[in-house]
Coordinates of C-alpha atoms and ligand atoms in Angstrom, one line a residue:
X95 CA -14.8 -32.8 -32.7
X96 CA -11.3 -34.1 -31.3
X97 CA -8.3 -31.7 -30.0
X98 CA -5.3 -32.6 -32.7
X99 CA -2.4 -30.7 -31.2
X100 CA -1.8 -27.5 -28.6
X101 CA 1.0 -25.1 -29.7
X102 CA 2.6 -23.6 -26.6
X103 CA 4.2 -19.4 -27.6
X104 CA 6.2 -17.5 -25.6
X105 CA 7.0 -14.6 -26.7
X106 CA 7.9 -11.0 -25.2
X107 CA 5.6 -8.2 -27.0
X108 CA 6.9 -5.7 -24.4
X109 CA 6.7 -8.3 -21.8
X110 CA 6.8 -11.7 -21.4
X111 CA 3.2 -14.0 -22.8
X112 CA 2.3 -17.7 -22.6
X113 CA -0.2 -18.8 -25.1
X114 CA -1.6 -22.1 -26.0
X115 CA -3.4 -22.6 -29.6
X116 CA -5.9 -26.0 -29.0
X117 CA -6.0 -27.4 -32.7
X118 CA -9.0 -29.7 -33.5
X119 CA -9.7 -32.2 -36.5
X120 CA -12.3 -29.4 -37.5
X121 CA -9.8 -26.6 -37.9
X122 CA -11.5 -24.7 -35.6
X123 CA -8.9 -23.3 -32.9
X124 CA -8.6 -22.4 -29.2
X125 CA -6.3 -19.5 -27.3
X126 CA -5.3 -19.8 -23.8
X127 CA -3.5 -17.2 -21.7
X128 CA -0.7 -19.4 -19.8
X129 CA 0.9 -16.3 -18.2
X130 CA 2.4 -16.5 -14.8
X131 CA 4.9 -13.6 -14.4
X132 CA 8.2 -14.7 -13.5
X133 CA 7.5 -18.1 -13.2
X134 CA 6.8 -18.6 -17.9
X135 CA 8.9 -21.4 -18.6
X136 CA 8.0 -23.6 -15.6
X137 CA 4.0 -23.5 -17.1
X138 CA 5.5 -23.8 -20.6
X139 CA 7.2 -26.9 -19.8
X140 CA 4.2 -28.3 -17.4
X141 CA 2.0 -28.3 -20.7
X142 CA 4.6 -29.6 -22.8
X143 CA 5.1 -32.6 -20.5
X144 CA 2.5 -33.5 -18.7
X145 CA -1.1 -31.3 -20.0
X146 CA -0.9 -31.6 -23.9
X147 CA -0.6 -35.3 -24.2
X148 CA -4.0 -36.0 -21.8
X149 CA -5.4 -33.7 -24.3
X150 CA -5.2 -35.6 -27.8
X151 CA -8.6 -37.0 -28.8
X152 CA -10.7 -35.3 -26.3
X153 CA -14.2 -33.2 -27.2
X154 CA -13.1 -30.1 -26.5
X155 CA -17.1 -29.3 -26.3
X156 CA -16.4 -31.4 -22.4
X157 CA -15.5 -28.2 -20.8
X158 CA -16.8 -29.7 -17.0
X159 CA -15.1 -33.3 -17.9
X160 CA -11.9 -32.2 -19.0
X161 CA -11.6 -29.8 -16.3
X162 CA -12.3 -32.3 -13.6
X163 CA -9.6 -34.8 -15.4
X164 CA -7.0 -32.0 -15.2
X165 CA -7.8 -31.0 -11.7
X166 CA -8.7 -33.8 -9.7
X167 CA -7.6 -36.1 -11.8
X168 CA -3.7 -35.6 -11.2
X169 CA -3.7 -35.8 -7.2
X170 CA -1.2 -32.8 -6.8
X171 CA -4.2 -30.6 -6.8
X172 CA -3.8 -26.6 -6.9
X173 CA -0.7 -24.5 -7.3
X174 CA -0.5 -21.9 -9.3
X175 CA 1.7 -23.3 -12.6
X176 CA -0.8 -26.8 -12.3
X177 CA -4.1 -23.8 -12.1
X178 CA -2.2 -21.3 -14.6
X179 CA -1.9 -24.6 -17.3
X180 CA -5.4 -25.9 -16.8
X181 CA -7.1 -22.0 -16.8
X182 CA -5.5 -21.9 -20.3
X183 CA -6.5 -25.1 -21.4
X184 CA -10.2 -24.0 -19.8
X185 CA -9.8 -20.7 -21.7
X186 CA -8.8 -22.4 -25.2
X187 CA -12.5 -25.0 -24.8
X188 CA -14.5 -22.2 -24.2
X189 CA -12.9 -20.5 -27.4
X190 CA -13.3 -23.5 -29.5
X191 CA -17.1 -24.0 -28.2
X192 CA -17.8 -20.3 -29.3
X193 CA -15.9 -20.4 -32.7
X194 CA -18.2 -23.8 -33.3
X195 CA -21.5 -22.6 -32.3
X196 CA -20.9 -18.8 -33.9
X197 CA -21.7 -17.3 -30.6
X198 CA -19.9 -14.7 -28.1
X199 CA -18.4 -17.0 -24.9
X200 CA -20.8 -14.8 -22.7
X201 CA -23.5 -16.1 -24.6
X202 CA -22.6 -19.7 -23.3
X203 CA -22.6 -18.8 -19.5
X204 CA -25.8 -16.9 -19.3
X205 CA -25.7 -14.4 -21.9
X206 CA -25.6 -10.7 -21.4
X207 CA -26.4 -9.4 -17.4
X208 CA -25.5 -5.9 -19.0
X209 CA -24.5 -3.1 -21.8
X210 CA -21.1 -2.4 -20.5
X211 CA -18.2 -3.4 -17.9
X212 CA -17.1 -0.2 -15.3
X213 CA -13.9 -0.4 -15.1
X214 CA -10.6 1.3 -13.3
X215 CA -7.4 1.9 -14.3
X216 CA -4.2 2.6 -12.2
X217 CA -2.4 5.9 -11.0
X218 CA 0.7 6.7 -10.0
X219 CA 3.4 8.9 -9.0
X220 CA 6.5 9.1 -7.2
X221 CA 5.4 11.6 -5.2
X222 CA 2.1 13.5 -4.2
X223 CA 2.3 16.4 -7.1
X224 CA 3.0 14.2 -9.9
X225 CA -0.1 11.6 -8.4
X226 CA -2.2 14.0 -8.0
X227 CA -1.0 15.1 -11.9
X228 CA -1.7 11.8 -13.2
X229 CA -4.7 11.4 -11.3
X230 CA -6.1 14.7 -13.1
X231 CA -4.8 13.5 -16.6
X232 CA -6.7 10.3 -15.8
X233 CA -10.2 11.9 -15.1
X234 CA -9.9 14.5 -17.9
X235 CA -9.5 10.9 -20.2
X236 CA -12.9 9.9 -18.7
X237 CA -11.7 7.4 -15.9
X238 CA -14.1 7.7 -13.1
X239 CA -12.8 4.6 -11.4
X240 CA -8.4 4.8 -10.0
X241 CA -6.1 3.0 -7.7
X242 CA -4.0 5.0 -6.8
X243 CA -0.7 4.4 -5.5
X244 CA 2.1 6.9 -4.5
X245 CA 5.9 7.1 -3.7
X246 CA 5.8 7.0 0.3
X247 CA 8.7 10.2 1.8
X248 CA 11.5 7.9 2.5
X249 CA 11.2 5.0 1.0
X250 CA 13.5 4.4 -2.3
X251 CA 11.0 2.5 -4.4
X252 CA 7.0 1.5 -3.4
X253 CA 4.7 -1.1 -5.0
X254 CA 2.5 0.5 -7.8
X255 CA 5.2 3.2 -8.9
X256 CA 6.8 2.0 -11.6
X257 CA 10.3 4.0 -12.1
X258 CA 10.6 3.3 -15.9
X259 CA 6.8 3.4 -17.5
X260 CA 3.2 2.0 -15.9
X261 CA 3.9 -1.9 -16.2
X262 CA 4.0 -4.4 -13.6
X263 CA 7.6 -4.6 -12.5
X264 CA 9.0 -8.0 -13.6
X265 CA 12.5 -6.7 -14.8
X266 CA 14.8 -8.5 -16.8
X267 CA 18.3 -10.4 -15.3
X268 CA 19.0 -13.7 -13.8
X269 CA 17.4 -12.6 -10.1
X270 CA 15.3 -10.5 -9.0
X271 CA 16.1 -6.6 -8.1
X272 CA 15.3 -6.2 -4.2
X273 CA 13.1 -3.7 -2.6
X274 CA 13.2 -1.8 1.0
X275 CA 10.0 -1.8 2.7
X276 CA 9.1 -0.2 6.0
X277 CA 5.2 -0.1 7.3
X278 CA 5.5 2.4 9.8
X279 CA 6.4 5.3 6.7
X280 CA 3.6 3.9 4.6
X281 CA 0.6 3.7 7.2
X282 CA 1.9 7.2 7.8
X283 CA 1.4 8.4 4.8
X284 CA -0.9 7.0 2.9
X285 CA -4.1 8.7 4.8
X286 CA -2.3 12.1 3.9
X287 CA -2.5 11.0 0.0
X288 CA -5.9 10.5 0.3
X289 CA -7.0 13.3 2.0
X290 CA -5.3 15.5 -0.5
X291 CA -6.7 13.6 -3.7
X292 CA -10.3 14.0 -2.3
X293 CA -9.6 17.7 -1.2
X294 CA -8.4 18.4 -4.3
X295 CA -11.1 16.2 -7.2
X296 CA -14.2 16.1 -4.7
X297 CA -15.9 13.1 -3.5
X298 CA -17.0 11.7 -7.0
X299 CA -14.0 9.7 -8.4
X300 CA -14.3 6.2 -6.9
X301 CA -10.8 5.9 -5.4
X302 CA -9.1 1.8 -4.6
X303 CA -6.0 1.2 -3.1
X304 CA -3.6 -1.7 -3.4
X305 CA -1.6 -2.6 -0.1
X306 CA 0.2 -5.5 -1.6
X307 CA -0.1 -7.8 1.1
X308 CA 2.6 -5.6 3.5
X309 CA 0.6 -5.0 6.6
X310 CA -0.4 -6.8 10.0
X311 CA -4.1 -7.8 10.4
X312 CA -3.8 -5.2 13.1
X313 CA -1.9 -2.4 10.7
X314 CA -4.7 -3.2 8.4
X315 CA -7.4 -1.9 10.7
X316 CA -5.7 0.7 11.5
X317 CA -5.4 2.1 7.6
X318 CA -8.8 0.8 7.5
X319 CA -10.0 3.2 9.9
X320 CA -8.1 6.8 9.2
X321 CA -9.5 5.5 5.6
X322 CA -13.0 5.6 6.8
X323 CA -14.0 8.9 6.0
X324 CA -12.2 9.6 2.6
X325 CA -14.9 6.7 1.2
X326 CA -12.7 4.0 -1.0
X327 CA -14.6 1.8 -3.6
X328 CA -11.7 -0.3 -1.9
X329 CA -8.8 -1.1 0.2
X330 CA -7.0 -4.2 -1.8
X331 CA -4.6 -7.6 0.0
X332 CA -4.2 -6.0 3.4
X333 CA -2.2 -8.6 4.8
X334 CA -0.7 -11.8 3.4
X335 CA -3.5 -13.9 1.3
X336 CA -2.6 -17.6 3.1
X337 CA -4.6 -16.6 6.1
X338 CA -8.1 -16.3 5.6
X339 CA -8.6 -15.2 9.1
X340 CA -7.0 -12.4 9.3
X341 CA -9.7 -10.6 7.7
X342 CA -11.7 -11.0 10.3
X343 CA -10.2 -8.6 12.4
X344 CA -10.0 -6.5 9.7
X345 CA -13.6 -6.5 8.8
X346 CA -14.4 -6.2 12.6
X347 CA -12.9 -3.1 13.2
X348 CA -13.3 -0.9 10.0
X349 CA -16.3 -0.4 7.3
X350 CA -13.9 0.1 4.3
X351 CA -14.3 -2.6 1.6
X352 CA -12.3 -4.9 1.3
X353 CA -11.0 -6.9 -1.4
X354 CA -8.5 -10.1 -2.0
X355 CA -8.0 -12.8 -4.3
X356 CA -5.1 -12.3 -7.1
X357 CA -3.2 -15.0 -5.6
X358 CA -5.5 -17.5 -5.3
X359 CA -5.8 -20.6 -7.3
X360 CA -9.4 -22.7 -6.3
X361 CA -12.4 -21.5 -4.4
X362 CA -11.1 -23.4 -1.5
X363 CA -8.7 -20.3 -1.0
X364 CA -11.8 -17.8 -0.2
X365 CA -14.0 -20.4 0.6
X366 CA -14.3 -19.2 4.6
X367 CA -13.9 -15.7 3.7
X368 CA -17.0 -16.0 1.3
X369 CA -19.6 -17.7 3.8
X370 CA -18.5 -15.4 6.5
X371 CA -18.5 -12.9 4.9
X372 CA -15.4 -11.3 5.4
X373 CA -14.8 -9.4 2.3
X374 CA -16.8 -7.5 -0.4
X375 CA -14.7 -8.1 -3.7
X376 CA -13.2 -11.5 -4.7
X377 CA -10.4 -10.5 -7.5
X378 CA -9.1 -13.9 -8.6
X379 CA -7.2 -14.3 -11.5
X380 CA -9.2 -15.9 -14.9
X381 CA -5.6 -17.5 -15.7
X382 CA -4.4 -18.6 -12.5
X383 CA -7.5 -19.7 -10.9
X384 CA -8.5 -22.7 -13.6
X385 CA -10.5 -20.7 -16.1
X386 CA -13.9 -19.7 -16.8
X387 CA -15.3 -23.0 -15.4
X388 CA -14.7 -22.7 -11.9
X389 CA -14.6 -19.0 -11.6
X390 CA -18.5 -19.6 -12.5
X391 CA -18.7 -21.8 -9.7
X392 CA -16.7 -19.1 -7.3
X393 CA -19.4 -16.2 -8.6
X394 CA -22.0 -18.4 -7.7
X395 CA -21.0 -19.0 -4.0
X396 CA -20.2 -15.2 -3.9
X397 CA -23.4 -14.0 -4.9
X398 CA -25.0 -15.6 -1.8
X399 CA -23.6 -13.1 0.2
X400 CA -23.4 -10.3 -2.0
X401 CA -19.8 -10.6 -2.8
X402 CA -18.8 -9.2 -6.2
X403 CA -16.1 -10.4 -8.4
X404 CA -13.5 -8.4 -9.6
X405 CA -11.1 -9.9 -11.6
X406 CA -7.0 -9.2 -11.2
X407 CA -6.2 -7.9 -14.8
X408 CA -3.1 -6.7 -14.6
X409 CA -0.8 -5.9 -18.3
X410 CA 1.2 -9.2 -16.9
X411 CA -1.8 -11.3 -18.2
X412 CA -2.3 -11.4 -21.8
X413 CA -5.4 -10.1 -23.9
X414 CA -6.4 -13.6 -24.1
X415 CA -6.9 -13.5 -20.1
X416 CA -8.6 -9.9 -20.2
X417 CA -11.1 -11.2 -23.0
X418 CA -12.3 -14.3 -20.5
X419 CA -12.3 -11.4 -17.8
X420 CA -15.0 -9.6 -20.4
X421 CA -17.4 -12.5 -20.9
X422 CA -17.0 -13.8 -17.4
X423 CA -17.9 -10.2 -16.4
X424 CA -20.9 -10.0 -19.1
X425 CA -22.8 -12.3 -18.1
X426 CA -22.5 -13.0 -14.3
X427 CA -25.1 -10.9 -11.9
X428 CA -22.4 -10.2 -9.2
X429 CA -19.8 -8.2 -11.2
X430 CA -18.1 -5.1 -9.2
X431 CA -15.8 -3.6 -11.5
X432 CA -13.0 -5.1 -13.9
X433 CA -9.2 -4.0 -13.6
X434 CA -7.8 -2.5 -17.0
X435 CA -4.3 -1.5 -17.1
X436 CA -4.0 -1.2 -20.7
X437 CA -0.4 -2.9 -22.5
X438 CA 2.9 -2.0 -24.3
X439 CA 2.0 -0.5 -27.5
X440 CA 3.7 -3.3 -29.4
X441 CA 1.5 -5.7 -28.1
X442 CA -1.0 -5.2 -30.6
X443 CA 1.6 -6.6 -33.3
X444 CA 1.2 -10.3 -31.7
X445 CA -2.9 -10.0 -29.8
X446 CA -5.7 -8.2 -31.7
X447 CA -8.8 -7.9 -29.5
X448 CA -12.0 -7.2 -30.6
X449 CA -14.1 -5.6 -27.8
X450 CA -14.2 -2.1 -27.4
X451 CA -11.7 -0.1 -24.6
X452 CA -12.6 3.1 -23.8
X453 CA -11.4 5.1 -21.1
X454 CA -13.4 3.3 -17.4
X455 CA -15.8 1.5 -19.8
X456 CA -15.5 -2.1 -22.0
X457 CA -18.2 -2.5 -24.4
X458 CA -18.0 -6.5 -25.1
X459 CA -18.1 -7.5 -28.8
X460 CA -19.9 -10.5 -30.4
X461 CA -17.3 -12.3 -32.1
X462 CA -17.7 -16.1 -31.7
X463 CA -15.3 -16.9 -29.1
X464 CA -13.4 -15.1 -27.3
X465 CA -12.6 -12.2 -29.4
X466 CA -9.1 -12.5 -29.5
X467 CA -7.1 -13.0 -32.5
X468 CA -2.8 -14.3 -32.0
X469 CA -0.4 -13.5 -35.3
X470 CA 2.3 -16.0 -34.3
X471 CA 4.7 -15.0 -36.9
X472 CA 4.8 -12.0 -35.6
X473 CA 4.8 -14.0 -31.8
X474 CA 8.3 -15.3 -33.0
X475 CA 10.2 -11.6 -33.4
X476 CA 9.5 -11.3 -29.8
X477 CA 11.9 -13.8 -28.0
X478 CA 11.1 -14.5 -24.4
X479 CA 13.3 -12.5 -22.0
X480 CA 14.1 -13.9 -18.4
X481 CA 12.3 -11.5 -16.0
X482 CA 11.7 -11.4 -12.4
X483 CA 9.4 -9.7 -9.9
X484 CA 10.8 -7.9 -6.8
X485 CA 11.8 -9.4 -3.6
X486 CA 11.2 -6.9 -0.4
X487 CA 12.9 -6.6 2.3
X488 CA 12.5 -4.4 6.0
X489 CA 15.7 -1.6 6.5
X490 CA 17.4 -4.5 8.6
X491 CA 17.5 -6.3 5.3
X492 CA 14.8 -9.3 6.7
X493 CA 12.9 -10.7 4.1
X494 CA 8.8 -9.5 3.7
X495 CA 6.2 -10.0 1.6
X496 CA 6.2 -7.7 -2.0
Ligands
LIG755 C1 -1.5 -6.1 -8.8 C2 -0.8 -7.0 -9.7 O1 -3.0 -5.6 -10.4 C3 -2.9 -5.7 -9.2 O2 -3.7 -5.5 -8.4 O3 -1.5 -6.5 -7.4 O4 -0.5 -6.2 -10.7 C4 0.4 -7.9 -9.3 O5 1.4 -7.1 -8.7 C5 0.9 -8.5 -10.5 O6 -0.1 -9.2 -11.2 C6 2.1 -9.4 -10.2 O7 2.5 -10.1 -11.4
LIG756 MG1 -3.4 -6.2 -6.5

């Protein structure tokens, strides 16, 4: 079998999508989720220019081989549009090989490891009535697993509280909207939310919190600690990701878990925090990490030390990314729990996906492939719409991390 052609679609279902279609002289097809929000077009283009052509007349069955070409085989290694455009690419091969052989993706990596996937779902509110609201509607759906996140008193606008529905806030215009942050008002508050939402739903909802990589190693222990006792499933990018070190005075001064990974592109990002141990949940990105080939290789390391992968699965990434999430997750032994945010209603116009969502629980399907079907005609009536996420800045207006 020989790749023939990639289509690259962008379209905006509700937000903004990259996909790849990987043609082959067989007919059979591969999809690839090239998403990186805010940064589309740069990925789009990186295909178009310099990925596609390396692909024409390659076995899309040399998953390992191809990979290595695209990785080491460009010198400018990592990044996040080079990883985004080679997950996809990863993504689309593993399709293909599925589609070929008539066999689920999970049944490739090492089959089924169990009946279903946990997984959590994200609450919100601007304010500690309406969170503890949403958290309630949540539970009575059957969600057992929340982040929660909550407007902080003073502060105009937090990470996690989204002011116009529950997406990730990339918002449309030709910069980004800015952000007022201040630590001080958060570490103070945020033990208070979680006091309340275990006094008031009991200690059996597994509660995980996102910190957005705002805090001081320092500040970071310290939430960690007045955490303690209110018993997260996790405590999520405490401080900024670059610094792989930092964790280590996290993790010697409080018991909470930890987890980190979103932003990282290769293994070599958690490489040190893996072998010593410094975290309990790795929660790269499918898409942005390379694809299913080397996040095999990063569960692997992980499960020496009884790290569990979590994957980042945020409505930013398409279904495409969420259905390599659900094989990856199938069939590896060290699976924690998978993110599911759920998606714009009109997304289901362009992405059809065949595994079954239910409220805290995916049931994977065993349709050859991935599971994911893409109607790009109906791709096309969703033009791509410039979009950027937040920049934050402290009350004196310096520049910090969103
Ligand atoms: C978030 C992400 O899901 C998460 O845990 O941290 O949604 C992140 O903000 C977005 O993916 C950014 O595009
Ligand atoms: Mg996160």
């Amino acid at each position: 079998m020989k790749i023939i052609d990639v289509d690259v679609i962008v379209c905006s279902p509700g937000r903004n999508f990259v996909t790849i279609k990987v043609r082959t002289d067989e007919g059979i097809f591969g999809l690839g989720d090239a998403t990186l929000n805010g940064r589309e077009l740069a990925v789009a283009e990186y295909l178009r220019q310099y990925i596609i052509p390396c692909l024409i007349g390659k076995d899309p069955f040399d998953t390992e081989d191809i990979w290595q070409y695209l990785y080491r085989g460009v010198y400018w290694r990592k990044g996040p549009v080079n990883m985004t455009a080679i997950g996809a690419v990863d993504m689309a091969l593993w399709d293909i090989k599925g589609k070929a052989l008539g066999v689920p993706v999970y049944n490739l990596l090492g089959g089924r490891s169990r009946a279903y996937l946990d997984t959590y779902t994200h609450a919100q509110g601007t304010d500690l009535t309406s969170t503890l609201e949403e958290i309630g509607r949540l539970q009575d759906l059957g969600y057992s697993a929340l982040r929660v996140q909550c407007g902080v008193p003073g502060l105009d606008k937090v990470y996690g509280v989204s002011s116009h529905d529950k997406y990730e806030p990339a918002r449309e215009g030709e910069r980004p909207v800015e952000e007022v942050w201040d630590s001080h008002k958060y570490i103070q508050f945020i033990p208070k939310l979680f006091e309340a939402v275990r006094l008031e739903f009991g200690i059996e909802l597994r509660l995980l919190h996102d910190v957005h990589h705002r805090l001081t190693p320092n500040e970071a222990a310290l939430v960690g600690k007045r955490l303690e006792h209110f018993d997260l499933f996790w405590l999520e990018d405490t401080t900024p990701a670059e610094n792989q070190d930092a964790l280590r005075l996290i993790r010697n001064s409080t018991s909470v878990p930890l987890a980190i990974g979103e932003i990282f592109n290769t293994v070599y990002d958690c490489q040190s925090l893996i072998i010593n141990q410094l975290v309990d949940y790795i929660r790269m990105t499918i898409a942005h990490g390379g694809g299913i080939t080397p996040m095999m290789k990063v569960a692997s390391l992980a499960s020496l030390y009884q790290i569990k992968m979590a994957c980042h699965g945020p409505s930013d990434l398409s279904p495409i990314n969420l259905a390599a999430c659900i094989h990856f997750d199938t069939t590896i032994n060290n699976f924690g729990i998978q993110e599911y945010m759920g998606y714009p209603a009109m997304i289901s116009d362009v992405f059809q996906i065949s595994h079954n969502i239910t409220p805290g629980r995916i049931e994977p399907s065993d349709t050859p492939g991935l599971g994911v079907e893409v109607d790009l005609d109906a791709a096309r009536k969703y033009p791509y719409k410039k979009s950027f996420l937040p920049v934050n800045r402290l009350v004196d207006r310096t520049l910090h991390n969103w």
